[in-house]
Amino acid sequence: MELLAKPVCSFVIPATSSLLIMYPTVFDNFSANVAVDGSIVNLGLWDTAGQEDYSRLRPLSYRGADIFVLAFSLISRASYENVLKKWMPELRRFAPNVPIVLVGTKLEGYLVDHMNSNVITSAQGEELRKQIGAAAYIECSSKTQQNVKAVFDTAIKVVIQPPRRKEMARKKRSRSAGSTIASIVCGGCVA
Protein backbone atom coordinates (compact mmCIF):
# COMPACT_ATOMS: atom_id res chain seq x y z
CA MET A 1 0.00 0.00 0.00
CA GLU A 2 1.40 3.42 -0.86
CA LEU A 3 0.50 6.75 0.71
CA LEU A 4 1.53 10.21 -0.45
CA ALA A 5 1.39 13.02 2.09
CA LYS A 6 2.18 16.74 2.56
CA PRO A 7 3.00 18.54 5.84
CA VAL A 8 3.61 22.25 6.47
CA CYS A 9 4.57 22.35 10.09
CA SER A 10 7.52 21.30 12.16
CA PHE A 11 5.48 18.57 13.88
CA VAL A 12 6.17 16.38 10.85
CA ILE A 13 9.61 15.21 11.85
CA PRO A 14 10.70 11.59 11.56
CA ALA A 15 10.72 9.91 14.96
CA THR A 16 14.38 9.03 14.38
CA SER A 17 15.35 12.69 14.00
CA SER A 18 17.30 14.16 16.90
CA LEU A 19 17.08 17.72 15.56
CA LEU A 20 14.11 20.03 15.32
CA ILE A 21 14.53 22.09 12.19
CA MET A 22 12.48 25.24 12.63
CA TYR A 23 12.65 27.03 9.29
CA PRO A 24 9.93 27.69 6.74
CA THR A 25 9.95 25.64 3.57
CA VAL A 26 8.45 26.21 0.15
CA PHE A 27 8.03 22.56 -0.87
CA ASP A 28 9.77 19.54 0.60
CA ASN A 29 9.06 15.84 0.89
CA PHE A 30 10.25 12.49 2.17
CA SER A 31 8.98 8.93 2.26
CA ALA A 32 8.69 6.39 5.07
CA ASN A 33 7.18 2.97 5.62
CA VAL A 34 4.79 2.91 8.58
CA ALA A 35 2.79 0.11 10.18
CA VAL A 36 -0.91 0.76 10.76
CA ASP A 37 -3.18 -1.99 12.09
CA GLY A 38 -0.74 -4.67 10.97
CA SER A 39 -0.34 -3.31 7.43
CA ILE A 40 2.79 -1.63 6.10
CA VAL A 41 2.01 1.59 4.26
CA ASN A 42 4.48 3.71 2.28
CA LEU A 43 3.74 7.24 3.44
CA GLY A 44 5.14 10.03 1.29
CA LEU A 45 5.17 13.29 3.27
CA TRP A 46 5.06 16.61 1.42
CA ASP A 47 5.63 20.03 2.91
CA THR A 48 3.98 23.15 1.51
CA ALA A 49 4.64 26.75 2.47
CA GLY A 50 2.08 28.45 4.67
CA GLN A 51 3.32 31.97 4.04
CA GLU A 52 1.18 34.39 2.06
CA ASP A 53 3.98 34.72 -0.53
CA TYR A 54 3.19 31.19 -1.72
CA SER A 55 -0.62 31.39 -1.74
CA ARG A 56 -0.73 30.92 -5.53
CA LEU A 57 1.66 27.97 -5.58
CA ARG A 58 0.33 26.06 -2.58
CA PRO A 59 -3.03 25.01 -4.12
CA LEU A 60 -1.17 23.30 -6.97
CA SER A 61 -0.06 20.69 -4.45
CA TYR A 62 -3.65 19.91 -3.37
CA ARG A 63 -4.55 18.06 -6.56
CA GLY A 64 -5.11 14.38 -5.89
CA ALA A 65 -5.06 14.77 -2.11
CA ASP A 66 -7.15 12.23 -0.26
CA ILE A 67 -6.79 13.85 3.16
CA PHE A 68 -5.50 17.05 4.71
CA VAL A 69 -3.78 17.32 8.06
CA LEU A 70 -4.67 20.87 9.06
CA ALA A 71 -2.53 22.09 11.95
CA PHE A 72 -2.65 25.04 14.30
CA SER A 73 -0.54 25.97 17.33
CA LEU A 74 -2.13 25.35 20.72
CA ILE A 75 -0.27 28.39 22.07
CA SER A 76 -1.32 30.85 19.36
CA ARG A 77 -4.84 32.22 19.16
CA ALA A 78 -4.03 33.72 15.71
CA SER A 79 -3.00 30.30 14.38
CA TYR A 80 -6.23 28.76 15.71
CA GLU A 81 -8.34 31.52 14.14
CA ASN A 82 -6.56 31.08 10.79
CA VAL A 83 -8.08 27.61 10.47
CA LEU A 84 -11.47 29.23 9.79
CA LYS A 85 -10.29 32.52 8.27
CA LYS A 86 -7.57 31.30 5.91
CA TRP A 87 -7.17 27.55 5.62
CA MET A 88 -10.75 26.27 5.38
CA PRO A 89 -11.74 28.69 2.59
CA GLU A 90 -8.61 27.69 0.65
CA LEU A 91 -9.04 23.95 1.18
CA ARG A 92 -12.75 24.01 0.36
CA ARG A 93 -12.14 26.08 -2.75
CA PHE A 94 -9.47 23.80 -4.19
CA ALA A 95 -10.39 20.42 -2.65
CA PRO A 96 -13.98 20.59 -1.38
CA ASN A 97 -14.52 16.87 -0.77
CA VAL A 98 -11.21 15.94 0.84
CA PRO A 99 -11.48 14.91 4.52
CA ILE A 100 -9.47 16.69 7.21
CA VAL A 101 -7.68 15.66 10.38
CA LEU A 102 -7.34 18.72 12.63
CA VAL A 103 -4.14 18.86 14.71
CA GLY A 104 -3.22 21.09 17.64
CA THR A 105 0.58 21.39 17.72
CA LYS A 106 3.05 22.53 20.40
CA LEU A 107 1.35 20.47 23.08
CA GLU A 108 4.45 20.84 25.26
CA GLY A 109 3.91 24.63 25.29
CA TYR A 110 0.28 24.19 26.24
CA LEU A 111 1.19 21.94 29.16
CA VAL A 112 3.70 24.51 30.45
CA ASP A 113 1.58 27.63 29.92
CA HIS A 114 -2.01 26.38 30.15
CA MET A 115 -3.18 29.45 32.10
CA ASN A 116 -2.31 31.92 29.31
CA SER A 117 -5.38 33.41 27.61
CA ASN A 118 -3.94 32.69 24.14
CA VAL A 119 -3.73 28.95 24.82
CA ILE A 120 -6.30 26.80 23.01
CA THR A 121 -8.05 24.18 25.17
CA SER A 122 -8.83 20.64 24.07
CA ALA A 123 -12.52 21.54 24.19
CA GLN A 124 -11.93 24.48 21.82
CA GLY A 125 -9.99 22.20 19.46
CA GLU A 126 -12.82 19.67 19.49
CA GLU A 127 -15.38 22.43 18.87
CA LEU A 128 -13.34 23.64 15.87
CA ARG A 129 -13.20 20.05 14.57
CA LYS A 130 -17.00 19.98 14.61
CA GLN A 131 -17.26 23.42 12.98
CA ILE A 132 -15.08 22.44 10.03
CA GLY A 133 -16.38 18.87 9.79
CA ALA A 134 -12.97 17.28 10.37
CA ALA A 135 -12.83 13.51 10.75
CA ALA A 136 -10.66 13.72 13.89
CA TYR A 137 -8.86 16.08 16.27
CA ILE A 138 -5.47 15.27 17.82
CA GLU A 139 -2.99 17.28 19.87
CA CYS A 140 0.73 16.59 19.47
CA SER A 141 4.24 17.82 20.18
CA SER A 142 7.15 17.52 17.76
CA LYS A 143 9.49 18.53 20.57
CA THR A 144 8.58 15.54 22.74
CA GLN A 145 7.20 13.39 19.87
CA GLN A 146 3.97 12.95 21.87
CA ASN A 147 1.16 11.80 19.52
CA VAL A 148 3.11 12.55 16.31
CA LYS A 149 2.71 8.97 15.09
CA ALA A 150 -0.97 9.06 16.12
CA VAL A 151 -1.53 12.00 13.76
CA PHE A 152 -0.44 9.96 10.76
CA ASP A 153 -2.02 6.72 11.94
CA THR A 154 -5.33 8.56 12.25
CA ALA A 155 -5.00 10.19 8.83
CA ILE A 156 -4.19 6.83 7.24
CA LYS A 157 -7.16 5.17 8.97
CA VAL A 158 -9.52 7.92 7.79
CA VAL A 159 -8.42 7.22 4.21
CA ILE A 160 -8.41 3.43 4.50
CA GLN A 161 -11.62 3.16 6.57
CA PRO A 162 -13.67 6.25 5.69
CA PRO A 163 -17.20 6.84 6.97
CA ARG A 164 -19.71 5.06 4.70
CA ARG A 165 -21.13 8.28 3.26
CA LYS A 166 -17.70 9.23 1.95
CA GLU A 167 -16.84 5.82 0.53
CA MET A 168 -17.93 6.57 -3.04
CA ALA A 169 -15.96 9.83 -3.16
CA ARG A 170 -12.89 8.02 -1.81
CA LYS A 171 -13.15 5.30 -4.46
CA LYS A 172 -13.33 7.91 -7.22
CA ARG A 173 -10.26 9.73 -5.83
CA SER A 174 -8.21 6.56 -5.35
CA ARG A 175 -8.92 5.44 -8.93
CA SER A 176 -7.70 8.74 -10.32
CA ALA A 177 -4.63 8.71 -8.07
CA GLY A 178 -3.27 5.39 -9.33
CA SER A 179 -1.30 3.66 -6.59
CA THR A 180 -1.52 6.63 -4.27
CA ILE A 181 -3.93 6.06 -1.43
CA ALA A 182 -3.57 9.38 0.36
CA SER A 183 -1.99 12.76 0.11
CA ILE A 184 -1.75 14.65 3.36
CA VAL A 185 -1.39 18.40 3.38
CA CYS A 186 -0.78 20.25 6.61
CA GLY A 187 -1.25 23.90 7.15
CA GLY A 188 -2.05 26.46 9.72
CA CYS A 189 1.04 26.86 11.87
CA VAL A 190 2.05 29.99 10.02
CA ALA A 191 -0.20 33.00 10.57
PDB file of C-alpha atoms in Angstrom:
ATOM      1  CA  MET A   1       0.000   0.000   0.000  1.00  0.00           C
ATOM      2  CA  GLU A   2       1.397   3.421  -0.864  1.00  0.00           C
ATOM      3  CA  LEU A   3       0.500   6.753   0.705  1.00  0.00           C
ATOM      4  CA  LEU A   4       1.527  10.214  -0.449  1.00  0.00           C
ATOM      5  CA  ALA A   5       1.393  13.023   2.090  1.00  0.00           C
ATOM      6  CA  LYS A   6       2.176  16.740   2.555  1.00  0.00           C
ATOM      7  CA  PRO A   7       2.999  18.540   5.841  1.00  0.00           C
ATOM      8  CA  VAL A   8       3.607  22.252   6.467  1.00  0.00           C
ATOM      9  CA  CYS A   9       4.567  22.351  10.089  1.00  0.00           C
ATOM     10  CA  SER A  10       7.519  21.305  12.161  1.00  0.00           C
ATOM     11  CA  PHE A  11       5.476  18.570  13.878  1.00  0.00           C
ATOM     12  CA  VAL A  12       6.167  16.377  10.847  1.00  0.00           C
ATOM     13  CA  ILE A  13       9.611  15.213  11.847  1.00  0.00           C
ATOM     14  CA  PRO A  14      10.697  11.592  11.562  1.00  0.00           C
ATOM     15  CA  ALA A  15      10.722   9.908  14.963  1.00  0.00           C
ATOM     16  CA  THR A  16      14.380   9.029  14.377  1.00  0.00           C
ATOM     17  CA  SER A  17      15.355  12.687  14.003  1.00  0.00           C
ATOM     18  CA  SER A  18      17.302  14.160  16.904  1.00  0.00           C
ATOM     19  CA  LEU A  19      17.077  17.721  15.561  1.00  0.00           C
ATOM     20  CA  LEU A  20      14.114  20.029  15.319  1.00  0.00           C
ATOM     21  CA  ILE A  21      14.532  22.087  12.187  1.00  0.00           C
ATOM     22  CA  MET A  22      12.483  25.239  12.632  1.00  0.00           C
ATOM     23  CA  TYR A  23      12.648  27.031   9.292  1.00  0.00           C
ATOM     24  CA  PRO A  24       9.932  27.687   6.744  1.00  0.00           C
ATOM     25  CA  THR A  25       9.947  25.641   3.567  1.00  0.00           C
ATOM     26  CA  VAL A  26       8.453  26.207   0.151  1.00  0.00           C
ATOM     27  CA  PHE A  27       8.029  22.560  -0.867  1.00  0.00           C
ATOM     28  CA  ASP A  28       9.775  19.541   0.604  1.00  0.00           C
ATOM     29  CA  ASN A  29       9.061  15.844   0.893  1.00  0.00           C
ATOM     30  CA  PHE A  30      10.253  12.488   2.168  1.00  0.00           C
ATOM     31  CA  SER A  31       8.979   8.933   2.259  1.00  0.00           C
ATOM     32  CA  ALA A  32       8.690   6.394   5.074  1.00  0.00           C
ATOM     33  CA  ASN A  33       7.175   2.967   5.622  1.00  0.00           C
ATOM     34  CA  VAL A  34       4.795   2.915   8.579  1.00  0.00           C
ATOM     35  CA  ALA A  35       2.791   0.112  10.184  1.00  0.00           C
ATOM     36  CA  VAL A  36      -0.910   0.756  10.763  1.00  0.00           C
ATOM     37  CA  ASP A  37      -3.180  -1.987  12.090  1.00  0.00           C
ATOM     38  CA  GLY A  38      -0.743  -4.667  10.969  1.00  0.00           C
ATOM     39  CA  SER A  39      -0.337  -3.311   7.432  1.00  0.00           C
ATOM     40  CA  ILE A  40       2.789  -1.629   6.104  1.00  0.00           C
ATOM     41  CA  VAL A  41       2.010   1.593   4.257  1.00  0.00           C
ATOM     42  CA  ASN A  42       4.482   3.706   2.284  1.00  0.00           C
ATOM     43  CA  LEU A  43       3.737   7.239   3.444  1.00  0.00           C
ATOM     44  CA  GLY A  44       5.137  10.033   1.288  1.00  0.00           C
ATOM     45  CA  LEU A  45       5.166  13.286   3.269  1.00  0.00           C
ATOM     46  CA  TRP A  46       5.065  16.609   1.423  1.00  0.00           C
ATOM     47  CA  ASP A  47       5.633  20.028   2.914  1.00  0.00           C
ATOM     48  CA  THR A  48       3.976  23.148   1.509  1.00  0.00           C
ATOM     49  CA  ALA A  49       4.636  26.749   2.471  1.00  0.00           C
ATOM     50  CA  GLY A  50       2.076  28.447   4.674  1.00  0.00           C
ATOM     51  CA  GLN A  51       3.323  31.971   4.042  1.00  0.00           C
ATOM     52  CA  GLU A  52       1.178  34.386   2.065  1.00  0.00           C
ATOM     53  CA  ASP A  53       3.980  34.724  -0.531  1.00  0.00           C
ATOM     54  CA  TYR A  54       3.187  31.187  -1.715  1.00  0.00           C
ATOM     55  CA  SER A  55      -0.616  31.387  -1.741  1.00  0.00           C
ATOM     56  CA  ARG A  56      -0.733  30.922  -5.526  1.00  0.00           C
ATOM     57  CA  LEU A  57       1.659  27.969  -5.583  1.00  0.00           C
ATOM     58  CA  ARG A  58       0.328  26.060  -2.584  1.00  0.00           C
ATOM     59  CA  PRO A  59      -3.035  25.009  -4.120  1.00  0.00           C
ATOM     60  CA  LEU A  60      -1.170  23.300  -6.966  1.00  0.00           C
ATOM     61  CA  SER A  61      -0.064  20.689  -4.447  1.00  0.00           C
ATOM     62  CA  TYR A  62      -3.646  19.915  -3.369  1.00  0.00           C
ATOM     63  CA  ARG A  63      -4.552  18.062  -6.561  1.00  0.00           C
ATOM     64  CA  GLY A  64      -5.107  14.383  -5.887  1.00  0.00           C
ATOM     65  CA  ALA A  65      -5.058  14.772  -2.111  1.00  0.00           C
ATOM     66  CA  ASP A  66      -7.147  12.226  -0.258  1.00  0.00           C
ATOM     67  CA  ILE A  67      -6.786  13.849   3.157  1.00  0.00           C
ATOM     68  CA  PHE A  68      -5.497  17.052   4.709  1.00  0.00           C
ATOM     69  CA  VAL A  69      -3.779  17.325   8.064  1.00  0.00           C
ATOM     70  CA  LEU A  70      -4.668  20.873   9.063  1.00  0.00           C
ATOM     71  CA  ALA A  71      -2.527  22.090  11.948  1.00  0.00           C
ATOM     72  CA  PHE A  72      -2.648  25.044  14.298  1.00  0.00           C
ATOM     73  CA  SER A  73      -0.539  25.974  17.329  1.00  0.00           C
ATOM     74  CA  LEU A  74      -2.127  25.350  20.723  1.00  0.00           C
ATOM     75  CA  ILE A  75      -0.272  28.386  22.068  1.00  0.00           C
ATOM     76  CA  SER A  76      -1.320  30.850  19.360  1.00  0.00           C
ATOM     77  CA  ARG A  77      -4.845  32.220  19.159  1.00  0.00           C
ATOM     78  CA  ALA A  78      -4.027  33.718  15.709  1.00  0.00           C
ATOM     79  CA  SER A  79      -2.996  30.298  14.378  1.00  0.00           C
ATOM     80  CA  TYR A  80      -6.227  28.763  15.713  1.00  0.00           C
ATOM     81  CA  GLU A  81      -8.335  31.523  14.144  1.00  0.00           C
ATOM     82  CA  ASN A  82      -6.563  31.083  10.793  1.00  0.00           C
ATOM     83  CA  VAL A  83      -8.078  27.607  10.474  1.00  0.00           C
ATOM     84  CA  LEU A  84     -11.471  29.230   9.787  1.00  0.00           C
ATOM     85  CA  LYS A  85     -10.290  32.518   8.270  1.00  0.00           C
ATOM     86  CA  LYS A  86      -7.572  31.300   5.910  1.00  0.00           C
ATOM     87  CA  TRP A  87      -7.173  27.550   5.621  1.00  0.00           C
ATOM     88  CA  MET A  88     -10.751  26.275   5.384  1.00  0.00           C
ATOM     89  CA  PRO A  89     -11.740  28.693   2.593  1.00  0.00           C
ATOM     90  CA  GLU A  90      -8.613  27.692   0.654  1.00  0.00           C
ATOM     91  CA  LEU A  91      -9.043  23.947   1.178  1.00  0.00           C
ATOM     92  CA  ARG A  92     -12.755  24.014   0.363  1.00  0.00           C
ATOM     93  CA  ARG A  93     -12.141  26.084  -2.749  1.00  0.00           C
ATOM     94  CA  PHE A  94      -9.465  23.805  -4.190  1.00  0.00           C
ATOM     95  CA  ALA A  95     -10.386  20.422  -2.653  1.00  0.00           C
ATOM     96  CA  PRO A  96     -13.975  20.588  -1.385  1.00  0.00           C
ATOM     97  CA  ASN A  97     -14.522  16.869  -0.771  1.00  0.00           C
ATOM     98  CA  VAL A  98     -11.214  15.942   0.843  1.00  0.00           C
ATOM     99  CA  PRO A  99     -11.484  14.906   4.522  1.00  0.00           C
ATOM    100  CA  ILE A 100      -9.472  16.691   7.211  1.00  0.00           C
ATOM    101  CA  VAL A 101      -7.675  15.660  10.379  1.00  0.00           C
ATOM    102  CA  LEU A 102      -7.335  18.723  12.629  1.00  0.00           C
ATOM    103  CA  VAL A 103      -4.143  18.865  14.707  1.00  0.00           C
ATOM    104  CA  GLY A 104      -3.220  21.089  17.636  1.00  0.00           C
ATOM    105  CA  THR A 105       0.584  21.390  17.720  1.00  0.00           C
ATOM    106  CA  LYS A 106       3.055  22.534  20.399  1.00  0.00           C
ATOM    107  CA  LEU A 107       1.346  20.470  23.081  1.00  0.00           C
ATOM    108  CA  GLU A 108       4.446  20.842  25.263  1.00  0.00           C
ATOM    109  CA  GLY A 109       3.911  24.627  25.294  1.00  0.00           C
ATOM    110  CA  TYR A 110       0.283  24.188  26.244  1.00  0.00           C
ATOM    111  CA  LEU A 111       1.189  21.938  29.164  1.00  0.00           C
ATOM    112  CA  VAL A 112       3.701  24.513  30.450  1.00  0.00           C
ATOM    113  CA  ASP A 113       1.578  27.629  29.917  1.00  0.00           C
ATOM    114  CA  HIS A 114      -2.014  26.377  30.154  1.00  0.00           C
ATOM    115  CA  MET A 115      -3.179  29.450  32.099  1.00  0.00           C
ATOM    116  CA  ASN A 116      -2.307  31.923  29.306  1.00  0.00           C
ATOM    117  CA  SER A 117      -5.383  33.410  27.611  1.00  0.00           C
ATOM    118  CA  ASN A 118      -3.943  32.691  24.143  1.00  0.00           C
ATOM    119  CA  VAL A 119      -3.730  28.950  24.815  1.00  0.00           C
ATOM    120  CA  ILE A 120      -6.303  26.801  23.012  1.00  0.00           C
ATOM    121  CA  THR A 121      -8.047  24.184  25.166  1.00  0.00           C
ATOM    122  CA  SER A 122      -8.826  20.637  24.073  1.00  0.00           C
ATOM    123  CA  ALA A 123     -12.523  21.535  24.187  1.00  0.00           C
ATOM    124  CA  GLN A 124     -11.930  24.476  21.821  1.00  0.00           C
ATOM    125  CA  GLY A 125      -9.991  22.202  19.456  1.00  0.00           C
ATOM    126  CA  GLU A 126     -12.819  19.671  19.492  1.00  0.00           C
ATOM    127  CA  GLU A 127     -15.376  22.429  18.868  1.00  0.00           C
ATOM    128  CA  LEU A 128     -13.335  23.643  15.875  1.00  0.00           C
ATOM    129  CA  ARG A 129     -13.199  20.053  14.574  1.00  0.00           C
ATOM    130  CA  LYS A 130     -16.997  19.985  14.613  1.00  0.00           C
ATOM    131  CA  GLN A 131     -17.261  23.424  12.975  1.00  0.00           C
ATOM    132  CA  ILE A 132     -15.079  22.445  10.026  1.00  0.00           C
ATOM    133  CA  GLY A 133     -16.379  18.873   9.786  1.00  0.00           C
ATOM    134  CA  ALA A 134     -12.969  17.278  10.371  1.00  0.00           C
ATOM    135  CA  ALA A 135     -12.833  13.507  10.751  1.00  0.00           C
ATOM    136  CA  ALA A 136     -10.661  13.719  13.889  1.00  0.00           C
ATOM    137  CA  TYR A 137      -8.863  16.079  16.273  1.00  0.00           C
ATOM    138  CA  ILE A 138      -5.472  15.265  17.817  1.00  0.00           C
ATOM    139  CA  GLU A 139      -2.990  17.277  19.867  1.00  0.00           C
ATOM    140  CA  CYS A 140       0.728  16.592  19.473  1.00  0.00           C
ATOM    141  CA  SER A 141       4.244  17.820  20.183  1.00  0.00           C
ATOM    142  CA  SER A 142       7.149  17.523  17.762  1.00  0.00           C
ATOM    143  CA  LYS A 143       9.491  18.532  20.569  1.00  0.00           C
ATOM    144  CA  THR A 144       8.580  15.538  22.742  1.00  0.00           C
ATOM    145  CA  GLN A 145       7.204  13.394  19.867  1.00  0.00           C
ATOM    146  CA  GLN A 146       3.969  12.955  21.874  1.00  0.00           C
ATOM    147  CA  ASN A 147       1.162  11.798  19.524  1.00  0.00           C
ATOM    148  CA  VAL A 148       3.111  12.552  16.314  1.00  0.00           C
ATOM    149  CA  LYS A 149       2.714   8.967  15.089  1.00  0.00           C
ATOM    150  CA  ALA A 150      -0.966   9.057  16.125  1.00  0.00           C
ATOM    151  CA  VAL A 151      -1.529  12.004  13.760  1.00  0.00           C
ATOM    152  CA  PHE A 152      -0.438   9.963  10.758  1.00  0.00           C
ATOM    153  CA  ASP A 153      -2.021   6.717  11.943  1.00  0.00           C
ATOM    154  CA  THR A 154      -5.333   8.562  12.254  1.00  0.00           C
ATOM    155  CA  ALA A 155      -5.002  10.186   8.829  1.00  0.00           C
ATOM    156  CA  ILE A 156      -4.189   6.835   7.236  1.00  0.00           C
ATOM    157  CA  LYS A 157      -7.158   5.172   8.965  1.00  0.00           C
ATOM    158  CA  VAL A 158      -9.522   7.918   7.785  1.00  0.00           C
ATOM    159  CA  VAL A 159      -8.418   7.221   4.208  1.00  0.00           C
ATOM    160  CA  ILE A 160      -8.410   3.426   4.500  1.00  0.00           C
ATOM    161  CA  GLN A 161     -11.619   3.161   6.569  1.00  0.00           C
ATOM    162  CA  PRO A 162     -13.669   6.251   5.692  1.00  0.00           C
ATOM    163  CA  PRO A 163     -17.196   6.841   6.971  1.00  0.00           C
ATOM    164  CA  ARG A 164     -19.709   5.065   4.702  1.00  0.00           C
ATOM    165  CA  ARG A 165     -21.134   8.277   3.258  1.00  0.00           C
ATOM    166  CA  LYS A 166     -17.695   9.234   1.948  1.00  0.00           C
ATOM    167  CA  GLU A 167     -16.838   5.818   0.534  1.00  0.00           C
ATOM    168  CA  MET A 168     -17.931   6.569  -3.038  1.00  0.00           C
ATOM    169  CA  ALA A 169     -15.959   9.835  -3.163  1.00  0.00           C
ATOM    170  CA  ARG A 170     -12.889   8.017  -1.809  1.00  0.00           C
ATOM    171  CA  LYS A 171     -13.149   5.304  -4.455  1.00  0.00           C
ATOM    172  CA  LYS A 172     -13.325   7.912  -7.215  1.00  0.00           C
ATOM    173  CA  ARG A 173     -10.257   9.735  -5.830  1.00  0.00           C
ATOM    174  CA  SER A 174      -8.207   6.560  -5.351  1.00  0.00           C
ATOM    175  CA  ARG A 175      -8.918   5.442  -8.925  1.00  0.00           C
ATOM    176  CA  SER A 176      -7.705   8.738 -10.319  1.00  0.00           C
ATOM    177  CA  ALA A 177      -4.626   8.712  -8.071  1.00  0.00           C
ATOM    178  CA  GLY A 178      -3.266   5.385  -9.334  1.00  0.00           C
ATOM    179  CA  SER A 179      -1.302   3.656  -6.591  1.00  0.00           C
ATOM    180  CA  THR A 180      -1.516   6.626  -4.270  1.00  0.00           C
ATOM    181  CA  ILE A 181      -3.935   6.064  -1.430  1.00  0.00           C
ATOM    182  CA  ALA A 182      -3.566   9.385   0.360  1.00  0.00           C
ATOM    183  CA  SER A 183      -1.986  12.758   0.111  1.00  0.00           C
ATOM    184  CA  ILE A 184      -1.749  14.648   3.356  1.00  0.00           C
ATOM    185  CA  VAL A 185      -1.388  18.403   3.376  1.00  0.00           C
ATOM    186  CA  CYS A 186      -0.778  20.248   6.608  1.00  0.00           C
ATOM    187  CA  GLY A 187      -1.248  23.905   7.150  1.00  0.00           C
ATOM    188  CA  GLY A 188      -2.055  26.459   9.717  1.00  0.00           C
ATOM    189  CA  CYS A 189       1.038  26.859  11.866  1.00  0.00           C
ATOM    190  CA  VAL A 190       2.050  29.993  10.020  1.00  0.00           C
ATOM    191  CA  ALA A 191      -0.200  33.000  10.573  1.00  0.00           C
TER     192      ALA A 191
END
